[in-house]
Coordinates of C-alpha atoms in Angstrom, one line a residue:
X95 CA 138.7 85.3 130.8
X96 CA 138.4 89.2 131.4
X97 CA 141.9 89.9 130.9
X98 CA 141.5 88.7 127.7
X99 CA 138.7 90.7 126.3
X100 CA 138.5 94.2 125.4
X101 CA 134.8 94.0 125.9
X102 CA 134.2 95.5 122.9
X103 CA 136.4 99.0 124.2
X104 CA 133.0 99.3 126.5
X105 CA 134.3 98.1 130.2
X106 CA 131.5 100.0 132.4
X107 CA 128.9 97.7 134.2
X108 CA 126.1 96.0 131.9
X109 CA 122.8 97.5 132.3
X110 CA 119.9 95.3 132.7
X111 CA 116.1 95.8 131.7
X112 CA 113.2 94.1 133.8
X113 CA 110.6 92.2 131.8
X114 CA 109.0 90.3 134.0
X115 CA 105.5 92.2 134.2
X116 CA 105.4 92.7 130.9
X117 CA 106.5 90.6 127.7
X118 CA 107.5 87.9 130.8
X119 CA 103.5 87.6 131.6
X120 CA 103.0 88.4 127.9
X121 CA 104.9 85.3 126.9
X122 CA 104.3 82.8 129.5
X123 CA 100.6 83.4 130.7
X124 CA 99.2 85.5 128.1
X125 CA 99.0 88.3 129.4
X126 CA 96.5 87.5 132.4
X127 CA 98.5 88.9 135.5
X128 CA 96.8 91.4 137.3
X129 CA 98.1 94.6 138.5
X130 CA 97.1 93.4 142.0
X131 CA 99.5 90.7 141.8
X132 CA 103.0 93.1 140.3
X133 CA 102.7 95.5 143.8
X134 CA 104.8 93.4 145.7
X135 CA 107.3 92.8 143.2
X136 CA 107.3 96.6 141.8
X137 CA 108.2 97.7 145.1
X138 CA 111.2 95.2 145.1
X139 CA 112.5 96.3 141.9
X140 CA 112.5 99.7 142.6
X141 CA 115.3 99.2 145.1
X142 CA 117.4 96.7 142.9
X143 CA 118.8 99.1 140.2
X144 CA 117.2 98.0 136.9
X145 CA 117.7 100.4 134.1
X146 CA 114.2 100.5 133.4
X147 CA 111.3 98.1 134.2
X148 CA 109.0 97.2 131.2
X149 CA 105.3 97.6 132.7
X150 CA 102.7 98.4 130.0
X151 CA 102.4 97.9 126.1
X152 CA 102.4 95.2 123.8
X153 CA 99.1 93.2 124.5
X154 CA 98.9 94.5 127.9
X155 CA 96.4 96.7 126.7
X156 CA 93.7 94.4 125.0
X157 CA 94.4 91.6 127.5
X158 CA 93.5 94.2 130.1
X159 CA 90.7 95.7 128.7
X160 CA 89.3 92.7 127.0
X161 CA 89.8 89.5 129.7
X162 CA 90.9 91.1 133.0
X163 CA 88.6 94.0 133.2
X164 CA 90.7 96.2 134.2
X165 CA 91.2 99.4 133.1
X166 CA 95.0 99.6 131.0
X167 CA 95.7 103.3 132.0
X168 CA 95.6 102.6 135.9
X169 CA 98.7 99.9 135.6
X170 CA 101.4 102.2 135.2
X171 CA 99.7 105.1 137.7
X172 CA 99.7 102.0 140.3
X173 CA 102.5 100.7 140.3
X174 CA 104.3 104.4 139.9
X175 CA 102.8 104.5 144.0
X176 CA 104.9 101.7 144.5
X177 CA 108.2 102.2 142.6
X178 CA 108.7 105.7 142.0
X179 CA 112.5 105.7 141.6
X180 CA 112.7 103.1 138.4
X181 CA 111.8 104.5 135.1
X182 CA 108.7 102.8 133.3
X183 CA 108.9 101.3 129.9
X184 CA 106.7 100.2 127.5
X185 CA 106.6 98.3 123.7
X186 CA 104.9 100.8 121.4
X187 CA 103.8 99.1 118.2
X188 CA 104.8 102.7 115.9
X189 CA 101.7 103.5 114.3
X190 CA 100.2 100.7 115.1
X191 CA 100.5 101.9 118.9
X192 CA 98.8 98.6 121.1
X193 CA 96.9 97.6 118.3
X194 CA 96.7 95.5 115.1
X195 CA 96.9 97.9 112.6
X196 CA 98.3 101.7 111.8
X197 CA 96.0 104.6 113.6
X198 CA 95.2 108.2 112.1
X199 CA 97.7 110.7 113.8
X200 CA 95.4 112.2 116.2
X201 CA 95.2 108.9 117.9
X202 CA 98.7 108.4 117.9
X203 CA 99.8 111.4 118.8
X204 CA 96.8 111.8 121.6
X205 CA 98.3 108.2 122.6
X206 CA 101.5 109.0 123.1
X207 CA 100.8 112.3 125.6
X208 CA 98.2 110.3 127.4
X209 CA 101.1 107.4 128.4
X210 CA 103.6 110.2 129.3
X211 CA 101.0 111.4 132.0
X212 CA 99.8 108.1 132.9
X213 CA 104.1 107.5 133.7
X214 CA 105.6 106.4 130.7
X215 CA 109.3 107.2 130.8
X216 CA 110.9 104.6 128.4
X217 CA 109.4 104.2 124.5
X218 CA 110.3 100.9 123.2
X219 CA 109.3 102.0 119.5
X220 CA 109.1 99.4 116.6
X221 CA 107.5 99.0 113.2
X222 CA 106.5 95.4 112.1
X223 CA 108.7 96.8 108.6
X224 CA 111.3 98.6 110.1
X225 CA 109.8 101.3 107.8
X226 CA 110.3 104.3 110.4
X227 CA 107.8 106.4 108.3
X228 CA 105.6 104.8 111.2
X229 CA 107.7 106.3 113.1
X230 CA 107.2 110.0 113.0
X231 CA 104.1 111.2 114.4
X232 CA 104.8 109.4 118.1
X233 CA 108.6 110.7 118.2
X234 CA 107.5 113.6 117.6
X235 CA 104.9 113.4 121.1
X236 CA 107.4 111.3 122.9
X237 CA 110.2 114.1 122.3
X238 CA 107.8 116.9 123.0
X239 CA 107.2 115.4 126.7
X240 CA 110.5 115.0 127.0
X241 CA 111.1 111.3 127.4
X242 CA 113.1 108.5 125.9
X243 CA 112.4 107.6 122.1
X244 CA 114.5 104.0 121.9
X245 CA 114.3 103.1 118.3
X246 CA 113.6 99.7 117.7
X247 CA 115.1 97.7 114.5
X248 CA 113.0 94.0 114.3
X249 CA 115.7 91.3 113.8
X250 CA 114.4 88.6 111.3
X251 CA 116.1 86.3 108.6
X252 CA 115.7 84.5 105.6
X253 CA 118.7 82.1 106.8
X254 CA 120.2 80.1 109.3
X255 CA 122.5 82.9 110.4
X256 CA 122.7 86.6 110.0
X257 CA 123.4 87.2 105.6
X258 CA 121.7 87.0 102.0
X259 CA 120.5 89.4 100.4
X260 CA 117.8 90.7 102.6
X261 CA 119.0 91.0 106.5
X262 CA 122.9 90.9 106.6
X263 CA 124.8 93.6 108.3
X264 CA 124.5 96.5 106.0
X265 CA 120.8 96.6 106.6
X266 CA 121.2 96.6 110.1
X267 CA 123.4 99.7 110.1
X268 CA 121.6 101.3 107.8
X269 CA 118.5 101.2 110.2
X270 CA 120.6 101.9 112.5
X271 CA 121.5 105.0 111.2
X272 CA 118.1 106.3 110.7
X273 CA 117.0 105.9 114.1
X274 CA 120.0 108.2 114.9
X275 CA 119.3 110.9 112.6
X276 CA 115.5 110.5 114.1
X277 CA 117.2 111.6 117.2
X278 CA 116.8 108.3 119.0
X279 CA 118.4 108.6 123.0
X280 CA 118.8 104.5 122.5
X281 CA 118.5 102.1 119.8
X282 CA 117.2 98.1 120.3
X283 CA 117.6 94.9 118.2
X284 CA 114.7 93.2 118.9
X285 CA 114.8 89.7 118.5
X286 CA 111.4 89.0 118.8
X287 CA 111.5 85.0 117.8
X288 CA 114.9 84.5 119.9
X289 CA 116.9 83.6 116.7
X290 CA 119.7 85.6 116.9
X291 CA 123.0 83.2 116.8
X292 CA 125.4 84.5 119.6
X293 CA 128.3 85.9 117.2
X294 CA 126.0 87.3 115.0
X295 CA 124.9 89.4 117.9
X296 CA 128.9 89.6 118.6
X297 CA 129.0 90.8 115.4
X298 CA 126.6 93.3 115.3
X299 CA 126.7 94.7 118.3
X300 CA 130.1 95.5 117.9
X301 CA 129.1 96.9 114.2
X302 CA 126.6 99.3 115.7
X303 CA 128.7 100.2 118.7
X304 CA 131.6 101.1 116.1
X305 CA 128.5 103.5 114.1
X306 CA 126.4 105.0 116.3
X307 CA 126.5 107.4 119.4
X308 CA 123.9 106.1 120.8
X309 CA 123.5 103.4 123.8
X310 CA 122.5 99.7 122.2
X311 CA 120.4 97.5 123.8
X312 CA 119.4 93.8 123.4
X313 CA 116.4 92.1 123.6
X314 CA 115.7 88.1 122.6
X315 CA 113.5 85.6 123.6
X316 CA 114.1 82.3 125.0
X317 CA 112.5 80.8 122.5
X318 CA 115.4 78.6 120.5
X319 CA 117.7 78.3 124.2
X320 CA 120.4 80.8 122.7
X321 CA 119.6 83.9 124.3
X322 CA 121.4 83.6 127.5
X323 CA 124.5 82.5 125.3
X324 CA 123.5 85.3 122.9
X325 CA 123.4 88.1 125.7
X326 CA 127.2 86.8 127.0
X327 CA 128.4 87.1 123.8
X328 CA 126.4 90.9 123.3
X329 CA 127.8 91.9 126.8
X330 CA 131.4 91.2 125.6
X331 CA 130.7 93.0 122.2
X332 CA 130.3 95.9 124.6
X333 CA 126.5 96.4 124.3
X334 CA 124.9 98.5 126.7
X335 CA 121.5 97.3 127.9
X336 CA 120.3 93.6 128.0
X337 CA 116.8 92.6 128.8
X338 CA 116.1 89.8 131.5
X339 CA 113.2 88.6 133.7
X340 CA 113.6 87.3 137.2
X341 CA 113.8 83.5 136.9
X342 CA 110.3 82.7 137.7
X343 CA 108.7 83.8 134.9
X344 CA 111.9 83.5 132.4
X345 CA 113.3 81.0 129.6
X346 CA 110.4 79.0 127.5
X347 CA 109.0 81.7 125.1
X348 CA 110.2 84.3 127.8
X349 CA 113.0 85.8 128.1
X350 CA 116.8 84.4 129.6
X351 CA 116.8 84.5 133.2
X352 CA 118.4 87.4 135.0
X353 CA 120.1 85.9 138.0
X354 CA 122.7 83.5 136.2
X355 CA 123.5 86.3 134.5
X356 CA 124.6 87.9 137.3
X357 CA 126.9 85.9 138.0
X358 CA 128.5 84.9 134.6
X359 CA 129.7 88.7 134.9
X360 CA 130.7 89.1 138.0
X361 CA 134.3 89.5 138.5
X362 CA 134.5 91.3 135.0
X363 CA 134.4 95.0 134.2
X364 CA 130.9 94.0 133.1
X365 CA 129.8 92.9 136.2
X366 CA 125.8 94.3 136.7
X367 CA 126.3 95.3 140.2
X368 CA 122.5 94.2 140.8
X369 CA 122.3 91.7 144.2
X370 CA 121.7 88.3 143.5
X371 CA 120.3 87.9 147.0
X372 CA 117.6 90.9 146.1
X373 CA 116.6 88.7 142.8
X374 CA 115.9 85.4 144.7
X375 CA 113.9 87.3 146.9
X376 CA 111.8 89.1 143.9
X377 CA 112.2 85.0 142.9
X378 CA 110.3 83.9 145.9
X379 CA 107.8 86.5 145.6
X380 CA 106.6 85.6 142.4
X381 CA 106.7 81.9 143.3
X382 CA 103.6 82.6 145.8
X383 CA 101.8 84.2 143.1
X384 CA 102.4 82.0 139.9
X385 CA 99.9 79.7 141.1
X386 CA 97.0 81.6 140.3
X387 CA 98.3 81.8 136.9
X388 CA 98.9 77.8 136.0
X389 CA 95.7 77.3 133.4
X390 CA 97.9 79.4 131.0
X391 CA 101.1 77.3 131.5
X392 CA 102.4 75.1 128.7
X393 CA 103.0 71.6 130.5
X394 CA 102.0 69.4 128.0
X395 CA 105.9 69.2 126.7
X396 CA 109.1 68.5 128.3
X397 CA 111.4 70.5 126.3
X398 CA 112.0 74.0 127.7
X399 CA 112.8 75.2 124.3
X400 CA 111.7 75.6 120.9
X401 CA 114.3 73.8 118.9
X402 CA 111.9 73.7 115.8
X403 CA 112.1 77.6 115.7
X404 CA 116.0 76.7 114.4
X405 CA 114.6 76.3 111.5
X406 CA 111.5 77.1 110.5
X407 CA 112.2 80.9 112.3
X408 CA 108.1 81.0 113.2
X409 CA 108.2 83.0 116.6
X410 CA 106.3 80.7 119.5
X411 CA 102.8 83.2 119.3
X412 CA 103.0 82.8 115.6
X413 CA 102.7 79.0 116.2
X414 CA 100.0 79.0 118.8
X415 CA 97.9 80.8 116.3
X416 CA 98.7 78.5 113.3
X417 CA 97.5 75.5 115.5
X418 CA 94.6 77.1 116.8
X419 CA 93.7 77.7 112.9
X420 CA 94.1 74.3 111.9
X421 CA 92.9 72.3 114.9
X422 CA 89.4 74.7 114.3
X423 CA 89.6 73.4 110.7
X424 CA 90.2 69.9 111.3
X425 CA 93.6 70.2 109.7
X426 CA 96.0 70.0 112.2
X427 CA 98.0 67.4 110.6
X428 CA 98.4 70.3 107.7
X429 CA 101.1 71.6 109.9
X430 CA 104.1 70.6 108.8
X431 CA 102.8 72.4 105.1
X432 CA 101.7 75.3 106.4
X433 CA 105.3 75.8 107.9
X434 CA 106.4 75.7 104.2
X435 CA 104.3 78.3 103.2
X436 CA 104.7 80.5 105.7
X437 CA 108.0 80.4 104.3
X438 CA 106.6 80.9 100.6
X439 CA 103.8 83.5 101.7
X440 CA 106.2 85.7 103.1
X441 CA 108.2 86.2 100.3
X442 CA 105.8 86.5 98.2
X443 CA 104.2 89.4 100.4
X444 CA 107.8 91.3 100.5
X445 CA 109.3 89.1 103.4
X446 CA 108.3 91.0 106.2
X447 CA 109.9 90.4 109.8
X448 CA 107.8 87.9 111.4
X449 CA 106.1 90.1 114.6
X450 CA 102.8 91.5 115.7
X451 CA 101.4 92.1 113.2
X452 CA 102.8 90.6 110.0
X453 CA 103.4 87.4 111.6
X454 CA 99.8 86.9 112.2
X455 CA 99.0 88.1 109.0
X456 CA 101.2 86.0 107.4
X457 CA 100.6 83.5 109.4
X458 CA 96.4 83.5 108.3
X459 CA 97.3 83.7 104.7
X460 CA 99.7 80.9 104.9
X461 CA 97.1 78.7 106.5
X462 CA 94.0 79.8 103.7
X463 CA 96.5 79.2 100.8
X464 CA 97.2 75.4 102.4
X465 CA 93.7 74.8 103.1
X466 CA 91.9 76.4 100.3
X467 CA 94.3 76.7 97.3
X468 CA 96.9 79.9 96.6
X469 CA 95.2 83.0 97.2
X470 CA 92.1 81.5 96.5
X471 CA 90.9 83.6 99.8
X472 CA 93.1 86.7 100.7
X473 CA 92.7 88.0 104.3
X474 CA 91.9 92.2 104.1
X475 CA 95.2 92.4 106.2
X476 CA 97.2 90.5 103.4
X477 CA 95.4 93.2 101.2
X478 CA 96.4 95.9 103.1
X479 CA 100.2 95.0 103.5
X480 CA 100.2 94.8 99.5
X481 CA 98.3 97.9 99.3
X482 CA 101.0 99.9 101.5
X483 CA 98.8 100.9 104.2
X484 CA 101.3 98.8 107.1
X485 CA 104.1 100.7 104.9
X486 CA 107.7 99.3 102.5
X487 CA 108.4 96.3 102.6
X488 CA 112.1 94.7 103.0
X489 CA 111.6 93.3 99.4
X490 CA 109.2 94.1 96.4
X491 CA 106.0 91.6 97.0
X492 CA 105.3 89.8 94.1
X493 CA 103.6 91.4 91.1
X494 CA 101.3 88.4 90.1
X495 CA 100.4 88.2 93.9
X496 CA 99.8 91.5 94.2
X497 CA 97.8 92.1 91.3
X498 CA 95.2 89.4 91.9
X499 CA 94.8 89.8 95.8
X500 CA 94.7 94.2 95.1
X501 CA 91.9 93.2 92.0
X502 CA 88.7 94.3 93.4
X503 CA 90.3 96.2 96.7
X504 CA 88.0 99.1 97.7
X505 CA 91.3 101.5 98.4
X506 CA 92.3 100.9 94.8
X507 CA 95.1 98.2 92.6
X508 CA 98.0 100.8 92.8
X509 CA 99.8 100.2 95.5
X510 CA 100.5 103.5 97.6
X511 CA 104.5 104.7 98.0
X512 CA 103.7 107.9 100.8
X513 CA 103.5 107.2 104.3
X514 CA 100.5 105.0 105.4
X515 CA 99.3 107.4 108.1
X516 CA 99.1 110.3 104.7
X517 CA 96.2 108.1 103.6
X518 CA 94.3 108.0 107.3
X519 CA 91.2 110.4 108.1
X520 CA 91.3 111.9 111.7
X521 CA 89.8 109.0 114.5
X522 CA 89.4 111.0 117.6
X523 CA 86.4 112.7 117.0
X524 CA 84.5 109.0 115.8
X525 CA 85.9 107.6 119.5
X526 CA 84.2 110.6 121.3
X527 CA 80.7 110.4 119.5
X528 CA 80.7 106.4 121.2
X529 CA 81.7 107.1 124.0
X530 CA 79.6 110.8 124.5
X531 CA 76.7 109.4 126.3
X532 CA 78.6 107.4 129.2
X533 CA 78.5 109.5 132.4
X534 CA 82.3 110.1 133.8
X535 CA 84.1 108.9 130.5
X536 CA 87.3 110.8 130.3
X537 CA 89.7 111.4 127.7
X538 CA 91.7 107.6 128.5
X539 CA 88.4 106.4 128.0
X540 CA 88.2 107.9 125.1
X541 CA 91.1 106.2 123.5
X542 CA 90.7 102.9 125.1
X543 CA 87.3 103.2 122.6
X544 CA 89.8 104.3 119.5
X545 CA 92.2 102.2 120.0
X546 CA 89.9 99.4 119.9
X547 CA 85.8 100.8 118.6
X548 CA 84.1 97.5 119.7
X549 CA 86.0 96.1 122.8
X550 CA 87.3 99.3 124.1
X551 CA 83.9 100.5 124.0
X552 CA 82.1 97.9 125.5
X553 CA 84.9 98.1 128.2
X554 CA 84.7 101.8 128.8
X555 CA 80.7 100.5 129.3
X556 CA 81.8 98.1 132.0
X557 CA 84.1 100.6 133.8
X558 CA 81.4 103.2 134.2
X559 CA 78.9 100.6 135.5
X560 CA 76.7 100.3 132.4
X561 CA 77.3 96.6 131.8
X562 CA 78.0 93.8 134.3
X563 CA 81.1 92.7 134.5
X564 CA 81.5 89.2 132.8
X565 CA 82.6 86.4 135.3
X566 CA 85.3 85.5 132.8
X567 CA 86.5 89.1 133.7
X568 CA 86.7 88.6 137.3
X569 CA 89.6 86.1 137.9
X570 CA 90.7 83.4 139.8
X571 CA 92.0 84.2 143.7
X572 CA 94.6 82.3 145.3
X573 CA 92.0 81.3 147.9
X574 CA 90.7 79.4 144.3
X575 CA 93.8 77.8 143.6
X576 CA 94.0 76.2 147.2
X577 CA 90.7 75.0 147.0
X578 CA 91.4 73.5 143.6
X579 CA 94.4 71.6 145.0
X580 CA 92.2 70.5 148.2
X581 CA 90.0 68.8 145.9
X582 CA 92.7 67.5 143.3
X583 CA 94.2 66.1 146.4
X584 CA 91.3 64.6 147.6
X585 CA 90.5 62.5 144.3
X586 CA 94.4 61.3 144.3
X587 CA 94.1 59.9 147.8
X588 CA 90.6 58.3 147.1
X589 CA 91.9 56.8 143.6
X590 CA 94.8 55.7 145.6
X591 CA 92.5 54.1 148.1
X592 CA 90.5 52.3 145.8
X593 CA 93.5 51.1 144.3
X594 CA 94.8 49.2 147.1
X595 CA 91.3 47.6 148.0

């Protein structure tokens, strides 16, 4: 087969990205893996090769601060003790930085200098819009400290395939262009719902490696089952960087599974030169710790795969959040409508990609408009995309929608054009004042409390020993686990027994 490729004229080894202890967790256990349990496996990948290992970002942060009690900034310093060699990588939301909506620019810029010292090499940087406007204030931090800005372009759809007027090819480049002239050092697809077909991604990868300088990278969840076809395809296409996690915690929701890989490419000029025999034993090291980590697992279907996401395109968080709506309102058998509006709501509010965090606030609005009539009850985030204040919008929301959800908005009915952060007052200061009177706060603890003003805060409390720690926050220890399978054990063999009498 490799003598008949041209690899897309890019016949150097594939590099690969670790995301096991980040979006991996993220995606398969919510988030809930503690720092603890990563040493092990760090120090494993450090001697492997990866081109980077994604530790931190995403919902690493909230999860941390708000179920594990743990405190976000000492992740990355920890495991740097253990795998000093590998550069670190995180998922920066743009503006939005680890949260749910855009930050003034002190925070962000503050944000971004206080994850370069904490050991943040790698800046996985995407906006929900693709509107790069979000952009500037962190690229400008991230290139002052002198690490990598990798500028991230959100795939999304309004069709089966890659096409129609919204996301073809030409929008793609274009974006892609941008993030060069922003001076990006890499430049991501991110296919955050794992719907990218695998020659689409033939087809644009070899676009964007015919139009930019710059390395591309691919990133796609598990989600639909295409992804590990997807990536072979990217890899001949001549991409540069694929994203993986060991097998453990890969496929479902996660992401495809880095061993097989492996070998699909050996004996090709893209051959990863990672050791298969290293990865199994990463694999094993993992298996001794998934355990703890089982409440969070998805058993309760046999398919592996999401084949529903073929069509309806809603990403597999997006979905947990729409049931979790419904079944609270009694309405779960509303599903199958709200898919159809999710469809309808997001044109209707300028059919933005479908990721943290317009596809939860899509999501919401799609689920009040089934439930209690067509904007009948607008969410302030629906108002706020509408408004501007998330940024442009692939497409022009519509004016009817608009004008009634924006009628009695605080910020005004004329939606703004500049970029949202113009609109922000400074934060910094407002995080200080809350967190002034706690002896031995510092200046992380002073973000932790802007990033988030009411669970940051009440963290940055816990941290300095001025609340208890919840027992929620304390976790469950393997030494649990055991004793939970003791007993679960012990009820089988005393049903069985009472069977046979």
């Amino acid at each position: 087969m490799s003598e008949n490729l041209d690899w897309g004229g890019n016949p150097t080894p594939l590099k690969v990205m670790d995301l096991t202890l980040r979006d991996g967790t993220q995606s398969l256990f919510a988030t809930r893996m503690r720092t603890e349990d990563m040493i092990t496996t760090a120090e494993m990948m450090d001697e492997v090769g990866f081109w980077a290992m994604e530790v931190w970002g995403g919902a690493t942060f909230d999860s941390m601060s708000r179920f594990l009690g743990e405190d976000p900034w000492e992740r990355p310093r920890t495991l740097r003790k253990y795998a000093p060699k590998t550069p670190f990588s995180m998922l920066l939301r743009g503006q939005n930085l680890v949260g749910y909506r855009n930050y003034a620019d002190d925070v962000a810029k503050e944000f971004v200098d206080l994850s370069c010292e904490a050991g943040i090499n790698v800046f996985r940087t995407f906006d929900a819009l693709n509107d790069f406007r979000n952009f500037e204030a962190v690229v400008e931090r991230i290139k002052a400290n002198g690490q990598h800005f990798q500028g991230t372009i959100c795939y999304s759809l309004t069709e089966r395939r890659m096409g129609g007027p919204v996301f073809n090819l030409e929008y793609y480049l274009a974006k892609a262009q941008e993030l060069e002239a922003m001076g990006a050092d890499s430049i991501c697809v991110k296919d955050m719902a794992g719907i990218i077909a695998p020659y689409d991604a033939y087809t644009l990868i070899r676009a964007l490696k015919a139009s930019c300088k710059a390395p591309i990278h691919l990133h796609s969840h598990y989600t639909s089952g295409m992804a590990s076809m997807t990536m072979l395809k990217a890899a001949e296409a001549g991409v540069d960087i694929i994203d993986c996690c060991l097998a453990p915690f890969a496929l479902r929701t996660s992401h495809p599974a880095v061993e097989p890989i492996i070998v699909a490419l050996e004996g090709t000029p893209r051959a990863t030169g990672l050791s298969l025999r290293k990865m199994l034993s990463m694999g094993e090291e993992l298996e001794k710790i998934a355990p703890k980590y089982r409440d969070y697992w998805m058993p309760n279907q046999m398919a592996p795969i999401d084949t529903g996401v073929l069509v309806h395109q809603v990403p597999g968080g997006m979905i947990s959040n729409l049931v979790s709506q419904l079944k609270e309102a009694k309405a779960l058998h509303r599903l199958p409508e709200v898919y159809k509006e999710v469809a309808v709501a997001r044109t209707e509010l300028g059919t933005p990609p479908l990721v943290t965090p317009t596809s939860q606030i899509v999501g919401v609005q799609a689920v009040l408009n089934v439930l209690f009539g067509k904007y009948k009850m607008v969410t302030n985030e629906t108002k706020g995309i509408l408004y501007g204040l998330y940024g442009k919008t692939p497409t022009q929301p519509d004016p009817e929608v608009r004008a009634k959800a924006l009628k009695k908005y605080p910020r005004g009915s004329e939606p703004i054009t500049c970029r949202p952060a113009d609109v922000l007052e400074p934060e910094l200061d407002k995080a200080r004042e809350r967190v002034k009177d706690i002896p031995g706060a510092d200046k992380f603890d002073v973000m932790t409390s802007a990033i988030y003003d009411i669970t940051g805060t009440q963290f940055v409390r816990i941290k300095h020993g001025l609340e208890p720690m919840p027992a929620a926050m304390k976790g469950k220890t393997l030494d649990d686990v055991k004793a939970e399978d003791a007993i679960i054990a012990e009820c089988k063999k005393q049903a069985k027994e009472k069977q046979g009498k």
